[in-house]
Coordinates of C-alpha atoms in Angstrom, one line a residue:
M1 CA -37.1 -48.0 22.0
Y2 CA -37.8 -44.9 24.0
Q3 CA -36.7 -41.2 23.8
E4 CA -33.0 -40.6 23.9
Q5 CA -33.3 -38.0 26.7
P6 CA -35.3 -39.4 29.5
F7 CA -36.1 -37.6 32.9
L8 CA -33.3 -37.2 35.3
S9 CA -33.1 -40.0 37.9
H10 CA -30.4 -42.2 39.6
A11 CA -31.3 -45.1 37.3
N12 CA -31.5 -43.2 34.1
A13 CA -28.1 -41.5 35.0
V14 CA -26.4 -44.9 35.1
F15 CA -28.2 -46.0 31.9
S16 CA -27.1 -42.9 29.9
E17 CA -23.6 -42.9 31.2
I18 CA -23.1 -46.6 30.1
R19 CA -24.8 -46.1 26.8
N20 CA -22.5 -43.0 26.0
T21 CA -19.4 -44.9 27.0
P22 CA -17.4 -46.7 24.4
L23 CA -16.8 -50.4 24.9
E24 CA -13.1 -49.9 25.5
S25 CA -13.6 -47.2 28.2
L26 CA -16.2 -49.3 30.2
N27 CA -15.0 -50.0 33.9
T28 CA -12.1 -47.4 33.6
G29 CA -11.4 -44.5 35.8
S30 CA -12.7 -42.0 33.3
F31 CA -16.0 -44.0 33.2
R32 CA -16.3 -43.9 37.0
L33 CA -15.7 -40.2 37.1
G34 CA -18.4 -39.6 34.5
L35 CA -20.7 -41.8 36.4
Q36 CA -20.1 -40.0 39.7
D37 CA -20.8 -36.7 38.0
A38 CA -24.0 -38.1 36.5
L39 CA -25.2 -39.6 39.9
E40 CA -24.4 -36.5 41.8
A41 CA -26.5 -34.4 39.3
A42 CA -29.4 -36.9 39.6
G43 CA -29.0 -37.0 43.4
K44 CA -29.1 -33.2 43.6
S45 CA -32.2 -33.0 41.4
A46 CA -33.9 -35.6 43.7
G47 CA -33.1 -33.6 46.7
D48 CA -30.7 -36.1 48.2
D49 CA -29.0 -35.0 51.5
P50 CA -25.2 -34.9 51.8
R51 CA -25.0 -38.5 53.3
Q52 CA -27.0 -39.8 50.3
L53 CA -24.7 -38.0 47.9
E54 CA -21.6 -39.4 49.6
R55 CA -23.1 -42.9 49.1
L56 CA -23.6 -42.2 45.4
R57 CA -20.0 -41.2 45.1
H58 CA -19.0 -44.5 46.8
V59 CA -21.2 -46.5 44.4
A60 CA -19.8 -44.8 41.4
S61 CA -16.2 -45.5 42.6
S62 CA -16.9 -49.2 42.6
Y63 CA -19.4 -49.5 39.7
K64 CA -18.7 -52.1 37.0
V65 CA -20.6 -53.5 34.0
H66 CA -20.2 -57.2 35.0
F67 CA -18.7 -59.5 32.4
L68 CA -19.6 -63.0 33.8
S69 CA -17.2 -65.9 33.3
L70 CA -18.0 -69.5 32.8
E71 CA -17.5 -71.6 35.9
P72 CA -16.0 -74.1 35.8
P73 CA -14.0 -73.2 32.6
V74 CA -15.4 -74.1 29.2
S75 CA -13.7 -77.4 29.3
A76 CA -16.6 -78.8 31.3
P77 CA -19.0 -79.9 28.5
R78 CA -22.8 -79.2 28.5
Q79 CA -22.7 -77.1 31.6
A80 CA -24.2 -73.6 32.3
S81 CA -23.1 -71.2 35.0
V82 CA -25.6 -69.6 37.4
Y83 CA -24.9 -66.2 39.0
T84 CA -26.8 -64.0 41.5
F85 CA -26.0 -60.4 42.5
D86 CA -25.5 -58.8 45.8
G87 CA -28.4 -56.6 46.7
F88 CA -30.8 -57.8 44.0
P89 CA -32.6 -60.9 45.3
G90 CA -34.5 -62.9 42.7
L91 CA -32.2 -61.9 39.8
C92 CA -30.4 -64.8 38.3
V93 CA -28.3 -65.1 35.2
V94 CA -27.7 -68.5 33.6
R95 CA -24.7 -68.2 31.2
N96 CA -24.3 -70.8 28.4
Y97 CA -27.7 -72.4 28.9
L98 CA -28.2 -72.8 25.2
T99 CA -25.7 -74.3 22.9
E100 CA -24.5 -72.4 19.8
D101 CA -26.6 -74.7 17.5
Q102 CA -29.7 -74.3 19.8
C103 CA -29.3 -70.5 19.6
H104 CA -29.2 -70.6 15.8
R105 CA -32.1 -72.8 15.5
L106 CA -34.3 -70.9 18.0
M107 CA -33.3 -67.5 16.3
C108 CA -34.3 -69.0 12.9
Q109 CA -37.7 -70.0 14.3
T110 CA -38.2 -66.6 16.1
L111 CA -37.3 -64.6 13.0
C112 CA -39.4 -66.7 10.6
D113 CA -42.4 -67.5 12.8
Y114 CA -42.7 -65.4 15.9
I115 CA -41.6 -61.8 15.2
N116 CA -42.0 -58.9 12.9
V117 CA -38.4 -57.6 12.6
G118 CA -38.0 -54.0 13.6
C119 CA -40.7 -53.9 16.4
A120 CA -41.7 -55.6 19.6
T121 CA -44.0 -58.6 19.0
L122 CA -46.3 -60.2 21.6
I123 CA -47.1 -63.8 20.9
S124 CA -50.1 -65.7 22.0
W125 CA -52.0 -62.7 23.4
D126 CA -53.1 -59.4 22.0
A127 CA -52.3 -56.5 24.4
S128 CA -53.5 -53.1 25.0
W129 CA -50.3 -51.3 26.2
G130 CA -52.4 -48.2 26.9
T131 CA -54.6 -50.0 29.5
R132 CA -51.8 -52.6 30.2
T133 CA -54.1 -55.6 29.7
Y134 CA -53.9 -58.8 27.9
R135 CA -56.9 -59.9 25.7
G136 CA -57.6 -62.8 23.3
Y137 CA -55.4 -65.9 23.2
S138 CA -53.8 -68.3 20.8
P139 CA -51.8 -71.4 21.7
F140 CA -48.3 -70.8 22.9
P141 CA -45.4 -72.4 21.0
D142 CA -44.5 -75.8 22.5
P143 CA -40.8 -75.3 22.2
L144 CA -40.9 -72.2 24.3
V145 CA -43.0 -74.1 26.9
R146 CA -40.5 -76.9 27.1
L147 CA -37.5 -74.6 27.2
T148 CA -39.1 -72.5 30.0
R149 CA -40.0 -75.5 32.1
C150 CA -36.6 -77.0 31.7
V151 CA -34.7 -74.0 32.9
L152 CA -37.1 -73.4 35.9
S153 CA -36.8 -77.0 37.0
H154 CA -33.3 -76.1 38.3
F155 CA -34.7 -73.4 40.5
D156 CA -37.6 -75.3 42.2
S157 CA -40.1 -73.4 40.1
D158 CA -42.5 -74.4 37.4
Y159 CA -45.4 -72.9 35.4
I160 CA -46.9 -73.2 32.0
P161 CA -46.1 -69.9 30.1
D162 CA -48.7 -68.4 27.9
A163 CA -47.1 -65.2 26.6
A164 CA -43.7 -63.8 25.3
I165 CA -42.6 -60.3 24.3
I166 CA -39.9 -60.5 21.6
N167 CA -37.6 -57.6 20.8
C168 CA -35.1 -57.4 18.0
Y169 CA -32.0 -55.1 18.4
S170 CA -29.7 -53.9 15.8
K171 CA -27.1 -51.1 15.5
S172 CA -28.2 -48.2 18.0
Y173 CA -31.4 -49.8 19.3
F174 CA -32.0 -49.9 23.0
L175 CA -34.9 -50.4 25.4
R176 CA -35.4 -47.9 28.2
L177 CA -35.9 -49.0 31.8
H178 CA -39.4 -50.3 32.2
K179 CA -41.5 -52.8 34.3
D180 CA -43.3 -55.9 33.2
D181 CA -46.3 -55.4 35.4
A182 CA -49.3 -56.0 33.1
E183 CA -49.5 -59.7 34.1
E184 CA -52.0 -61.1 36.6
T185 CA -49.3 -63.4 38.0
D186 CA -46.0 -62.9 39.8
D187 CA -44.4 -65.9 38.2
C188 CA -40.7 -65.6 37.2
V189 CA -39.9 -63.9 33.9
V190 CA -37.6 -65.9 31.7
N191 CA -35.6 -63.7 29.3
I192 CA -33.5 -65.6 26.6
S193 CA -30.8 -63.9 24.7
L194 CA -29.9 -64.9 21.1
G195 CA -27.3 -63.3 18.8
A196 CA -25.1 -60.3 19.5
P197 CA -24.2 -59.6 23.2
A198 CA -25.7 -56.7 24.9
I199 CA -25.7 -54.9 28.3
F200 CA -28.7 -55.7 30.4
M201 CA -29.7 -53.5 33.3
L202 CA -31.9 -54.1 36.3
G203 CA -32.8 -51.6 39.0
G204 CA -35.4 -51.3 41.7
V205 CA -39.2 -50.7 41.8
D206 CA -38.5 -47.0 41.2
H207 CA -35.9 -44.8 39.6
G208 CA -34.1 -44.1 42.9
T209 CA -32.2 -47.3 42.9
V210 CA -28.8 -47.6 41.3
P211 CA -29.2 -50.5 38.9
V212 CA -26.9 -53.5 38.3
S213 CA -25.5 -53.9 34.8
F214 CA -24.1 -57.0 33.2
V215 CA -23.4 -58.5 29.7
V216 CA -25.8 -61.1 28.3
D217 CA -24.5 -63.1 25.3
S218 CA -26.2 -65.6 23.0
G219 CA -27.5 -68.6 25.1
S220 CA -27.8 -66.6 28.3
V221 CA -31.0 -66.7 30.3
V222 CA -32.1 -64.0 32.8
L223 CA -34.5 -64.9 35.5
M224 CA -36.5 -62.2 37.3
S225 CA -38.4 -63.5 40.3
Q226 CA -39.2 -62.6 43.9
S227 CA -38.5 -58.9 44.6
S228 CA -36.8 -58.5 41.2
R229 CA -39.9 -59.6 39.3
F230 CA -41.5 -56.1 39.0
C231 CA -38.2 -54.1 39.0
L232 CA -37.3 -51.7 36.2
H233 CA -35.1 -53.3 33.6
G234 CA -33.9 -52.7 30.1
I235 CA -31.2 -53.1 27.4
V236 CA -28.7 -50.3 27.4
K237 CA -27.1 -51.2 24.1
L238 CA -25.5 -53.8 22.0
L239 CA -22.0 -54.3 23.5
S240 CA -20.3 -53.3 20.3
Y241 CA -22.3 -50.0 19.9
N242 CA -20.4 -46.8 20.3
K243 CA -22.4 -43.7 20.1
P244 CA -21.1 -41.3 17.4
G245 CA -19.1 -38.3 18.7
I246 CA -18.5 -39.8 22.1
Y247 CA -14.9 -40.3 23.3
H248 CA -13.7 -41.1 26.8
N249 CA -10.1 -40.7 28.1
R250 CA -8.9 -44.3 28.5
D251 CA -5.7 -43.1 30.3
C252 CA -7.5 -41.6 33.3
P253 CA -6.1 -43.5 36.3
D254 CA -8.2 -45.4 38.8
N255 CA -5.8 -44.8 41.7
G256 CA -6.5 -48.3 42.9
A257 CA -9.8 -47.3 44.4
A258 CA -11.9 -49.7 42.4
A259 CA -9.6 -52.7 43.0
A260 CA -9.6 -52.0 46.7
I261 CA -13.4 -52.3 47.3
P262 CA -15.9 -54.9 46.2
A263 CA -17.7 -54.0 43.0
Y264 CA -21.3 -52.7 43.3
A265 CA -23.9 -55.5 43.0
F266 CA -21.0 -58.0 43.1
P267 CA -21.9 -61.2 41.1
K268 CA -21.7 -64.4 43.0
F269 CA -21.3 -67.8 41.2
E270 CA -23.9 -70.2 42.6
K271 CA -23.7 -73.4 40.8
T272 CA -23.6 -75.1 37.4
I273 CA -26.6 -76.8 35.8
P274 CA -27.0 -79.0 32.7
Q275 CA -27.4 -77.1 29.4
C276 CA -30.8 -77.1 27.7
P277 CA -31.7 -80.7 26.6
D278 CA -32.0 -81.1 22.9
Q279 CA -35.5 -82.5 23.2
A280 CA -36.7 -79.1 24.5
L281 CA -36.3 -77.6 21.0
S282 CA -37.4 -80.7 19.1
G283 CA -39.4 -79.8 16.0
I284 CA -37.3 -76.8 15.2
A285 CA -35.3 -77.9 12.1
P286 CA -34.5 -74.9 9.8
S287 CA -32.9 -75.4 6.5
D288 CA -29.1 -75.1 6.1
R289 CA -29.7 -71.9 4.1
L290 CA -31.6 -70.3 7.0
M291 CA -29.0 -71.5 9.5
S292 CA -26.3 -70.0 7.5
S293 CA -28.1 -66.7 7.2
V294 CA -28.8 -66.6 10.9
Q295 CA -25.3 -67.4 11.8
S296 CA -24.2 -64.3 9.8
L297 CA -27.0 -62.1 11.2
S298 CA -26.3 -63.0 14.8
K299 CA -23.0 -61.1 14.8
D300 CA -24.8 -57.8 14.7
L301 CA -28.4 -58.6 15.7
R302 CA -29.8 -59.5 19.0
V303 CA -33.1 -61.1 19.7
S304 CA -34.6 -61.4 23.2
I305 CA -37.5 -63.6 24.1
S306 CA -39.1 -62.6 27.4
I307 CA -41.4 -65.4 28.5
R308 CA -44.0 -65.1 31.3
R309 CA -47.4 -66.3 32.4
A310 CA -49.9 -63.4 31.7
K311 CA -53.1 -64.8 33.2
V312 CA -54.3 -67.3 35.8
R313 CA -56.4 -69.6 33.6
P314 CA -59.0 -72.0 34.8
T315 CA -57.8 -75.5 35.1

């Protein structure tokens, strides 16, 4: 979690506007007007010319936090939906990859064995975030290896992961835009969401790109590869969080503008893939008491497991 007031930029303007907007006001006319003001202020601060400022106004008028549907409808058993986003190559969201039971089991394992609740935890390596280097090594959990390789197999990719950064979010917690660039490899980052839904944001390699925003719910997997691998990304907030003292006028009209033009970073449904096979999480068998506790916690708590290959190791 970073400071509440970041430096002014296009990306941070979008981050702050979404964070300060109540759930019921997202994707409304008042939200887009506020976003337009925020982007114009950021653009003027950055020295944007009139043509660039006009483009920012156009982006604001069509901006949405994307709520991705399941395709085909939920009636299709054991299927996950894959989405990409216009203008963000290498970014992929797999909705419904983990079943509800798998989410609860993996969340139990994570909270009990992998993480210190309340702070970010790096497993299998020690890291110096000051010098952005990995050092030392301990064996990486087999279930996370199997899960990673299973999902990557549907995207013509494969590697054996050796590191994961785990974050735990509750109430007002968030994660400012940052890059995962301490690794020696450019292999795809696999980010698994467990528990309460949240708003995920991914921008460009610098703060001048207007980022895409979308909701990740429990069982969703975000893949960042190719040109999205080293882009800024973060968690704006838990979907249910409303910042105290903030109110938006929900009755502000859209004037039909947003409906008349395609949404910014329009999501494209690509395909369905099978959900995670049960054998990927074999060996994770928490007690009924733990499962019951996690089911209750998961309504207001989000855990993310961001898996990657940190180092090229000799074979």
